[in-house]
PDB file of C-alpha atoms in Angstrom:
ATOM      1  CA  MET A   1       7.560  15.299 -19.914  1.00 88.00           C
ATOM      2  CA  ILE A   2       6.407  11.994 -17.861  1.00 92.00           C
ATOM      3  CA  LEU A   3       3.287  11.678 -16.470  1.00 94.00           C
ATOM      4  CA  ALA A   4       2.838   9.245 -13.474  1.00 94.00           C
ATOM      5  CA  GLY A   5       0.489   7.805 -10.592  1.00 94.00           C
ATOM      6  CA  ASP A   6       0.305   6.179  -7.862  1.00 95.00           C
ATOM      7  CA  ILE A   7      -3.409   5.221  -7.315  1.00 94.00           C
ATOM      8  CA  GLY A   8      -3.840   3.566  -3.781  1.00 89.00           C
ATOM      9  CA  GLY A   9      -7.342   2.670  -1.959  1.00 85.00           C
ATOM     10  CA  THR A  10      -6.662   6.120   0.513  1.00 87.00           C
ATOM     11  CA  LYS A  11      -4.617   8.352  -2.180  1.00 92.00           C
ATOM     12  CA  THR A  12      -3.597   8.961  -5.014  1.00 95.00           C
ATOM     13  CA  ASN A  13      -0.225  10.558  -5.732  1.00 96.00           C
ATOM     14  CA  LEU A  14       0.911  12.467  -8.973  1.00 96.00           C
ATOM     15  CA  ALA A  15       3.635  13.066 -10.572  1.00 94.00           C
ATOM     16  CA  TYR A  16       4.974  15.756 -13.348  1.00 93.00           C
ATOM     17  CA  ILE A  17       8.113  14.457 -14.541  1.00 93.00           C
ATOM     18  CA  THR A  18      11.226  15.113 -16.315  1.00 92.00           C
ATOM     19  CA  LEU A  19      14.645  12.440 -17.686  1.00 88.00           C
ATOM     20  CA  HIS A  20      17.563  14.447 -16.893  1.00 86.00           C
ATOM     21  CA  ASP A  21      20.752  11.986 -17.365  1.00 86.00           C
ATOM     22  CA  GLY A  22      18.717   8.796 -17.108  1.00 81.00           C
ATOM     23  CA  LYS A  23      17.439  10.475 -13.768  1.00 84.00           C
ATOM     24  CA  PHE A  24      13.860  10.860 -13.088  1.00 87.00           C
ATOM     25  CA  LYS A  25      13.329  14.450 -12.069  1.00 90.00           C
ATOM     26  CA  PRO A  26       9.895  15.202 -10.050  1.00 91.00           C
ATOM     27  CA  GLU A  27       8.894  18.747 -11.332  1.00 91.00           C
ATOM     28  CA  TYR A  28       5.179  19.271 -10.000  1.00 91.00           C
ATOM     29  CA  VAL A  29       3.866  16.225  -7.160  1.00 94.00           C
ATOM     30  CA  LYS A  30       0.399  16.378  -5.829  1.00 94.00           C
ATOM     31  CA  SER A  31      -1.623  13.552  -3.546  1.00 95.00           C
ATOM     32  CA  TYR A  32      -4.860  13.533  -3.450  1.00 95.00           C
ATOM     33  CA  SER A  33      -7.893  11.923  -1.560  1.00 93.00           C
ATOM     34  CA  SER A  34      -9.172   9.324  -3.562  1.00 93.00           C
ATOM     35  CA  LYS A  35     -12.510   8.238  -1.737  1.00 90.00           C
ATOM     36  CA  GLN A  36     -13.417  12.353  -2.300  1.00 93.00           C
ATOM     37  CA  HIS A  37     -13.623  11.732  -5.713  1.00 94.00           C
ATOM     38  CA  ALA A  38     -15.334   9.740  -7.961  1.00 93.00           C
ATOM     39  CA  SER A  39     -12.886   8.657 -10.682  1.00 93.00           C
ATOM     40  CA  PHE A  40      -9.443   8.580 -11.349  1.00 94.00           C
ATOM     41  CA  ASN A  41     -10.338   9.786 -14.087  1.00 93.00           C
ATOM     42  CA  ASP A  42     -11.565  13.818 -12.430  1.00 93.00           C
ATOM     43  CA  ILE A  43      -8.375  13.759 -11.079  1.00 94.00           C
ATOM     44  CA  VAL A  44      -6.262  13.239 -13.208  1.00 93.00           C
ATOM     45  CA  LYS A  45      -7.910  16.337 -15.412  1.00 91.00           C
ATOM     46  CA  GLN A  46      -7.666  18.213 -12.538  1.00 92.00           C
ATOM     47  CA  PHE A  47      -4.440  18.021 -11.690  1.00 93.00           C
ATOM     48  CA  LEU A  48      -3.864  18.949 -15.694  1.00 90.00           C
ATOM     49  CA  ALA A  49      -5.956  21.780 -15.319  1.00 89.00           C
ATOM     50  CA  GLU A  50      -3.645  23.072 -12.096  1.00 88.00           C
ATOM     51  CA  CYS A  51       0.061  22.615 -13.667  1.00 83.00           C
ATOM     52  CA  SER A  52      -1.115  22.892 -17.305  1.00 76.00           C
ATOM     53  CA  PRO A  53       1.992  21.068 -18.621  1.00 75.00           C
ATOM     54  CA  LYS A  54       2.717  19.088 -22.018  1.00 85.00           C
ATOM     55  CA  ILE A  55       2.488  15.511 -21.560  1.00 89.00           C
ATOM     56  CA  GLU A  56       4.382  13.243 -23.659  1.00 91.00           C
ATOM     57  CA  LEU A  57       4.368  10.141 -22.108  1.00 93.00           C
ATOM     58  CA  ALA A  58       1.966   8.828 -18.392  1.00 94.00           C
ATOM     59  CA  ALA A  59       1.928   5.471 -16.871  1.00 95.00           C
ATOM     60  CA  PHE A  60       0.230   4.670 -13.452  1.00 96.00           C
ATOM     61  CA  ASP A  61       0.046   1.743 -10.987  1.00 95.00           C
ATOM     62  CA  VAL A  62      -3.289   0.806  -8.961  1.00 94.00           C
ATOM     63  CA  ALA A  63      -3.799  -1.292  -6.814  1.00 89.00           C
ATOM     64  CA  GLY A  64      -4.878  -4.232  -7.419  1.00 90.00           C
ATOM     65  CA  PRO A  65      -5.008  -7.021 -10.251  1.00 92.00           C
ATOM     66  CA  VAL A  66      -4.905  -4.729 -13.513  1.00 94.00           C
ATOM     67  CA  VAL A  67      -5.886  -7.382 -16.384  1.00 93.00           C
ATOM     68  CA  ASN A  68      -5.391  -6.067 -20.348  1.00 93.00           C
ATOM     69  CA  GLY A  69      -5.212  -2.885 -19.123  1.00 93.00           C
ATOM     70  CA  ARG A  70      -7.815  -2.705 -16.633  1.00 94.00           C
ATOM     71  CA  CYS A  71      -8.720  -2.899 -13.223  1.00 95.00           C
ATOM     72  CA  GLU A  72     -11.521  -2.874 -10.701  1.00 93.00           C
ATOM     73  CA  VAL A  73      -9.701  -1.120  -7.765  1.00 90.00           C
ATOM     74  CA  THR A  74      -9.327  -3.261  -4.525  1.00 83.00           C
ATOM     75  CA  ASN A  75     -10.800  -1.119  -1.944  1.00 82.00           C
ATOM     76  CA  LEU A  76     -11.918   1.954  -3.977  1.00 89.00           C
ATOM     77  CA  PRO A  77     -15.889   1.613  -6.131  1.00 92.00           C
ATOM     78  CA  TRP A  78     -13.201   2.315  -9.272  1.00 93.00           C
ATOM     79  CA  VAL A  79     -12.878   1.156 -12.381  1.00 94.00           C
ATOM     80  CA  VAL A  80      -9.313   1.933 -14.226  1.00 95.00           C
ATOM     81  CA  ASP A  81      -9.257   2.088 -17.855  1.00 95.00           C
ATOM     82  CA  ALA A  82      -5.395   3.318 -19.532  1.00 95.00           C
ATOM     83  CA  ARG A  83      -7.492   3.654 -23.061  1.00 94.00           C
ATOM     84  CA  GLU A  84     -10.273   6.139 -20.497  1.00 93.00           C
ATOM     85  CA  VAL A  85      -7.239   7.399 -18.982  1.00 92.00           C
ATOM     86  CA  ALA A  86      -5.124   7.751 -21.454  1.00 93.00           C
ATOM     87  CA  ALA A  87      -8.272  10.072 -23.442  1.00 92.00           C
ATOM     88  CA  ALA A  88      -8.537  12.572 -20.311  1.00 88.00           C
ATOM     89  CA  SER A  89      -4.582  12.805 -20.408  1.00 88.00           C
ATOM     90  CA  GLY A  90      -4.701  13.828 -24.263  1.00 88.00           C
ATOM     91  CA  LEU A  91      -2.605  10.803 -25.368  1.00 90.00           C
ATOM     92  CA  LYS A  92      -3.384   8.004 -27.484  1.00 92.00           C
ATOM     93  CA  THR A  93      -2.335   5.319 -24.894  1.00 93.00           C
ATOM     94  CA  ALA A  94      -0.890   5.079 -21.064  1.00 94.00           C
ATOM     95  CA  GLY A  95       0.359   2.370 -18.899  1.00 95.00           C
ATOM     96  CA  LEU A  96      -1.056   0.765 -16.165  1.00 96.00           C
ATOM     97  CA  ILE A  97      -0.015  -1.958 -14.052  1.00 95.00           C
ATOM     98  CA  ASN A  98      -0.308  -2.897 -10.053  1.00 94.00           C
ATOM     99  CA  ASP A  99       1.110  -0.867  -7.721  1.00 93.00           C
ATOM    100  CA  LEU A 100       3.483  -3.645  -5.993  1.00 93.00           C
ATOM    101  CA  GLU A 101       4.754  -4.537  -9.462  1.00 94.00           C
ATOM    102  CA  ALA A 102       5.522  -0.601 -10.060  1.00 94.00           C
ATOM    103  CA  THR A 103       7.421  -1.200  -6.027  1.00 93.00           C
ATOM    104  CA  ALA A 104       9.625  -3.849  -7.315  1.00 94.00           C
ATOM    105  CA  TYR A 105      10.910  -1.728  -9.956  1.00 92.00           C
ATOM    106  CA  GLY A 106      11.461   0.517  -8.081  1.00 91.00           C
ATOM    107  CA  THR A 107      13.824  -1.309  -5.411  1.00 90.00           C
ATOM    108  CA  LEU A 108      15.982  -1.693  -8.532  1.00 90.00           C
ATOM    109  CA  ARG A 109      16.778   1.714  -8.158  1.00 86.00           C
ATOM    110  CA  LEU A 110      17.622   2.423  -4.577  1.00 90.00           C
ATOM    111  CA  GLU A 111      20.601   3.336  -3.535  1.00 89.00           C
ATOM    112  CA  ASP A 112      22.248   2.114  -0.195  1.00 90.00           C
ATOM    113  CA  LYS A 113      21.242   5.394   1.671  1.00 94.00           C
ATOM    114  CA  ASP A 114      17.558   3.722   0.865  1.00 94.00           C
ATOM    115  CA  LYS A 115      17.946   0.637   2.627  1.00 91.00           C
ATOM    116  CA  LEU A 116      18.271  -0.129   6.059  1.00 91.00           C
ATOM    117  CA  MET A 117      19.495  -3.864   6.994  1.00 90.00           C
ATOM    118  CA  LEU A 118      17.104  -5.935   9.247  1.00 88.00           C
ATOM    119  CA  ASN A 119      19.352  -9.243   9.568  1.00 90.00           C
ATOM    120  CA  VAL A 120      22.903  -9.485   8.905  1.00 93.00           C
ATOM    121  CA  GLY A 121      24.279 -11.976   6.345  1.00 89.00           C
ATOM    122  CA  THR A 122      25.633 -12.659   3.054  1.00 88.00           C
ATOM    123  CA  PRO A 123      23.899 -11.592  -0.425  1.00 80.00           C
ATOM    124  CA  ARG A 124      23.041 -13.982  -2.966  1.00 82.00           C
ATOM    125  CA  GLN A 125      23.602 -12.748  -6.178  1.00 84.00           C
ATOM    126  CA  GLN A 126      20.645 -13.474  -8.417  1.00 89.00           C
ATOM    127  CA  GLY A 127      18.577 -14.176  -5.761  1.00 89.00           C
ATOM    128  CA  ALA A 128      14.423 -13.883  -5.685  1.00 91.00           C
ATOM    129  CA  ILE A 129      13.941 -10.645  -3.780  1.00 92.00           C
ATOM    130  CA  ALA A 130      10.195 -10.171  -1.744  1.00 93.00           C
ATOM    131  CA  VAL A 131       7.730  -6.817  -1.775  1.00 94.00           C
ATOM    132  CA  ILE A 132       5.683  -6.735   0.776  1.00 94.00           C
ATOM    133  CA  ALA A 133       3.835  -3.126   0.726  1.00 92.00           C
ATOM    134  CA  ALA A 134       1.243  -3.037   4.181  1.00 92.00           C
ATOM    135  CA  GLY A 135      -1.178   0.588   3.466  1.00 88.00           C
ATOM    136  CA  THR A 136      -4.932   0.885   2.699  1.00 87.00           C
ATOM    137  CA  GLY A 137      -4.350  -3.012   2.479  1.00 90.00           C
ATOM    138  CA  LEU A 138      -1.439  -5.822   1.577  1.00 94.00           C
ATOM    139  CA  GLY A 139       0.099  -5.422  -1.376  1.00 92.00           C
ATOM    140  CA  GLU A 140       2.953  -8.298  -2.303  1.00 94.00           C
ATOM    141  CA  GLY A 141       4.983  -8.663  -5.453  1.00 93.00           C
ATOM    142  CA  GLY A 142       8.543 -10.065  -5.638  1.00 93.00           C
ATOM    143  CA  LEU A 143      11.248 -10.345  -8.167  1.00 95.00           C
ATOM    144  CA  VAL A 144      13.081 -12.908  -9.281  1.00 95.00           C
ATOM    145  CA  TRP A 145      16.479 -13.720 -11.803  1.00 94.00           C
ATOM    146  CA  ASN A 146      15.867 -13.584 -15.700  1.00 92.00           C
ATOM    147  CA  LEU A 147      18.432 -15.760 -16.530  1.00 91.00           C
ATOM    148  CA  ALA A 148      17.110 -15.608 -20.452  1.00 90.00           C
ATOM    149  CA  ARG A 149      18.150 -11.216 -20.367  1.00 88.00           C
ATOM    150  CA  ARG A 150      19.937 -11.492 -17.007  1.00 90.00           C
ATOM    151  CA  ASP A 151      17.888  -9.133 -15.647  1.00 92.00           C
ATOM    152  CA  TYR A 152      15.022  -8.808 -13.472  1.00 94.00           C
ATOM    153  CA  GLN A 153      11.740  -9.815 -14.215  1.00 93.00           C
ATOM    154  CA  THR A 154       8.992  -8.466 -11.754  1.00 93.00           C
ATOM    155  CA  VAL A 155       6.195 -11.165 -10.888  1.00 91.00           C
ATOM    156  CA  PRO A 156       2.904  -8.851  -9.330  1.00 89.00           C
ATOM    157  CA  SER A 157       0.886 -11.106  -7.034  1.00 90.00           C
ATOM    158  CA  GLU A 158      -3.257 -10.233  -4.772  1.00 90.00           C
ATOM    159  CA  GLY A 159      -1.038 -12.607  -2.133  1.00 92.00           C
ATOM    160  CA  GLY A 160      -2.187  -9.457   0.507  1.00 93.00           C
ATOM    161  CA  HIS A 161      -6.241 -12.032   0.365  1.00 94.00           C
ATOM    162  CA  THR A 162      -4.759 -15.382   0.794  1.00 96.00           C
ATOM    163  CA  ASP A 163      -5.959 -16.809   4.398  1.00 97.00           C
ATOM    164  CA  PHE A 164      -5.131 -15.344   7.718  1.00 98.00           C
ATOM    165  CA  ALA A 165      -2.854 -18.660   9.515  1.00 97.00           C
ATOM    166  CA  PRO A 166      -2.458 -18.215  13.231  1.00 97.00           C
ATOM    167  CA  ARG A 167       0.584 -19.200  14.374  1.00 97.00           C
ATOM    168  CA  SER A 168      -0.420 -19.521  18.307  1.00 97.00           C
ATOM    169  CA  GLU A 169      -3.414 -19.672  20.593  1.00 97.00           C
ATOM    170  CA  LEU A 170      -3.568 -15.268  20.802  1.00 97.00           C
ATOM    171  CA  GLU A 171      -3.770 -15.059  17.135  1.00 98.00           C
ATOM    172  CA  MET A 172      -6.169 -18.704  17.290  1.00 98.00           C
ATOM    173  CA  ASP A 173      -7.960 -15.730  19.036  1.00 97.00           C
ATOM    174  CA  LEU A 174      -7.252 -12.971  16.976  1.00 98.00           C
ATOM    175  CA  LEU A 175      -9.039 -15.201  14.135  1.00 98.00           C
ATOM    176  CA  ARG A 176     -12.248 -15.925  16.057  1.00 97.00           C
ATOM    177  CA  PHE A 177     -12.692 -12.290  16.966  1.00 97.00           C
ATOM    178  CA  LEU A 178     -12.482 -11.475  13.335  1.00 98.00           C
ATOM    179  CA  LEU A 179     -14.574 -14.278  12.098  1.00 98.00           C
ATOM    180  CA  MET A 180     -17.700 -12.520  14.021  1.00 96.00           C
ATOM    181  CA  LYS A 181     -17.334  -9.336  12.072  1.00 95.00           C
ATOM    182  CA  TYR A 182     -15.457 -11.041   8.598  1.00 96.00           C
ATOM    183  CA  LYS A 183     -16.479 -13.982   6.641  1.00 95.00           C
ATOM    184  CA  ARG A 184     -13.648 -14.732   5.442  1.00 96.00           C
ATOM    185  CA  VAL A 185     -10.255 -13.623   7.029  1.00 98.00           C
ATOM    186  CA  SER A 186      -7.653 -12.492   4.898  1.00 97.00           C
ATOM    187  CA  TYR A 187      -4.171 -11.051   5.670  1.00 97.00           C
ATOM    188  CA  GLU A 188      -4.996  -7.800   4.439  1.00 95.00           C
ATOM    189  CA  ARG A 189      -7.446  -7.710   7.258  1.00 97.00           C
ATOM    190  CA  VAL A 190      -4.257  -7.679  10.064  1.00 98.00           C
ATOM    191  CA  VAL A 191      -1.388  -6.704   7.942  1.00 97.00           C
ATOM    192  CA  SER A 192      -2.814  -3.219   6.876  1.00 95.00           C
ATOM    193  CA  GLY A 193      -4.128   0.514   8.026  1.00 94.00           C
ATOM    194  CA  PRO A 194      -7.672  -1.327   8.679  1.00 95.00           C
ATOM    195  CA  GLY A 195      -5.787  -4.348  10.568  1.00 97.00           C
ATOM    196  CA  LEU A 196      -4.033  -2.424  13.116  1.00 98.00           C
ATOM    197  CA  PHE A 197      -7.447  -1.495  14.237  1.00 98.00           C
ATOM    198  CA  ASN A 198      -8.508  -4.479  14.205  1.00 98.00           C
ATOM    199  CA  ILE A 199      -5.908  -5.968  15.845  1.00 98.00           C
ATOM    200  CA  TYR A 200      -6.385  -2.752  18.546  1.00 97.00           C
ATOM    201  CA  GLN A 201      -9.510  -3.416  18.847  1.00 96.00           C
ATOM    202  CA  PHE A 202      -9.283  -7.182  19.714  1.00 97.00           C
ATOM    203  CA  PHE A 203      -6.868  -6.425  22.627  1.00 96.00           C
ATOM    204  CA  ARG A 204      -8.912  -3.369  23.262  1.00 94.00           C
ATOM    205  CA  MET A 205     -12.062  -6.281  23.855  1.00 92.00           C
ATOM    206  CA  GLN A 206      -9.899  -8.525  25.986  1.00 89.00           C
ATOM    207  CA  ALA A 207      -8.597  -5.995  28.372  1.00 86.00           C
ATOM    208  CA  ASN A 208      -9.688  -6.084  31.722  1.00 81.00           C
ATOM    209  CA  TYR A 209      -9.976  -2.027  31.982  1.00 82.00           C
ATOM    210  CA  PRO A 210     -11.959   0.686  29.762  1.00 87.00           C
ATOM    211  CA  GLU A 211     -10.481   2.100  26.420  1.00 93.00           C
ATOM    212  CA  PRO A 212      -9.361   5.770  27.926  1.00 95.00           C
ATOM    213  CA  LYS A 213     -11.355   8.422  27.166  1.00 96.00           C
ATOM    214  CA  TRP A 214      -8.337  10.744  25.760  1.00 96.00           C
ATOM    215  CA  LEU A 215      -7.324   8.022  23.210  1.00 97.00           C
ATOM    216  CA  ALA A 216     -11.250   7.537  22.529  1.00 96.00           C
ATOM    217  CA  ASP A 217     -11.837  11.219  21.303  1.00 97.00           C
ATOM    218  CA  GLU A 218      -8.251  10.653  19.692  1.00 96.00           C
ATOM    219  CA  ILE A 219      -9.381   7.490  17.767  1.00 96.00           C
ATOM    220  CA  ALA A 220     -13.080   8.838  16.795  1.00 96.00           C
ATOM    221  CA  SER A 221     -10.639  12.368  15.660  1.00 94.00           C
ATOM    222  CA  GLY A 222      -8.139  11.208  13.542  1.00 89.00           C
ATOM    223  CA  ASP A 223      -7.068   8.283  11.974  1.00 92.00           C
ATOM    224  CA  PRO A 224      -7.652   5.163  14.075  1.00 96.00           C
ATOM    225  CA  SER A 225      -4.665   3.087  13.374  1.00 96.00           C
ATOM    226  CA  ALA A 226      -1.569   6.070  13.113  1.00 96.00           C
ATOM    227  CA  VAL A 227      -3.384   6.640  16.372  1.00 97.00           C
ATOM    228  CA  VAL A 228      -3.143   3.162  17.788  1.00 97.00           C
ATOM    229  CA  SER A 229       1.026   3.281  16.742  1.00 97.00           C
ATOM    230  CA  ASN A 230       1.187   6.974  17.379  1.00 97.00           C
ATOM    231  CA  THR A 231       0.419   5.923  21.451  1.00 97.00           C
ATOM    232  CA  ALA A 232       2.298   2.878  21.027  1.00 97.00           C
ATOM    233  CA  MET A 233       5.329   4.304  20.079  1.00 97.00           C
ATOM    234  CA  ASP A 234       4.470   6.776  23.375  1.00 97.00           C
ATOM    235  CA  GLY A 235       4.017   3.912  25.710  1.00 95.00           C
ATOM    236  CA  LYS A 236       0.910   5.393  26.876  1.00 96.00           C
ATOM    237  CA  ASP A 237      -1.784   2.618  27.004  1.00 95.00           C
ATOM    238  CA  ASP A 238      -0.699  -1.256  26.314  1.00 94.00           C
ATOM    239  CA  ALA A 239      -3.562  -1.887  24.339  1.00 95.00           C
ATOM    240  CA  CYS A 240      -2.106  -0.385  21.699  1.00 97.00           C
ATOM    241  CA  THR A 241       1.548  -2.009  21.919  1.00 96.00           C
ATOM    242  CA  LYS A 242       0.115  -5.423  21.863  1.00 96.00           C
ATOM    243  CA  SER A 243      -1.073  -4.289  19.682  1.00 97.00           C
ATOM    244  CA  LEU A 244       1.449  -3.048  17.787  1.00 97.00           C
ATOM    245  CA  GLU A 245       3.694  -5.767  18.253  1.00 97.00           C
ATOM    246  CA  MET A 246       1.337  -8.458  17.316  1.00 98.00           C
ATOM    247  CA  PHE A 247       1.127  -6.124  13.790  1.00 97.00           C
ATOM    248  CA  VAL A 248       4.802  -6.441  13.693  1.00 96.00           C
ATOM    249  CA  SER A 249       5.522 -10.012  14.345  1.00 96.00           C
ATOM    250  CA  LEU A 250       2.759 -10.612  12.034  1.00 96.00           C
TER     251      LEU A 250
END
């Protein structure tokens, strides 16, 4: 029995997993709002109290750099320490790795039904694999072929914090706009959930008409970036459409 978890800035997912014929089977899965809890250990204790599993192993991934089994979470006021988590789980040890390192491992288990072709071509054998995850922040990682091991090796990174590099006059204007909000503008400020809303605010500033009341009400009462995305997909607002187009391009 394995306790597994994904620790993110918006939500934390925990799962009770069993192993059958070499395949993992989630037996119980639950998602928690990260910001509504004081620490990850509190969530672990709540989860174990709810399902009371007999845990033999525990491993977690976290949105931030992991150094010596410890992570100061990038978009949360949390410190996640593998030793403390192990104690909360009733175990001697627990695994803790970067979230994009975990995602990279996961790509090796994908089946054809999980994949979507973006550009037609011939895949390179043993080629490097990029892993990109836009969520509360921007996660970047990858896989490189290890000749000695004859297998892929994961490469975690904090590449989302590299400086945003505009490619056009319009993107330069976006950078100038964001520099009025932030001391430093990284790619995470534009390619992420909050990043999409940053882009929307830029285009809304440029628009020659005010924000529609119905849109302002939806943004105020829901997830702003989700509202912008859904509105763009429905073609109901030009600023939302332009925002989503730029987001995808970036």
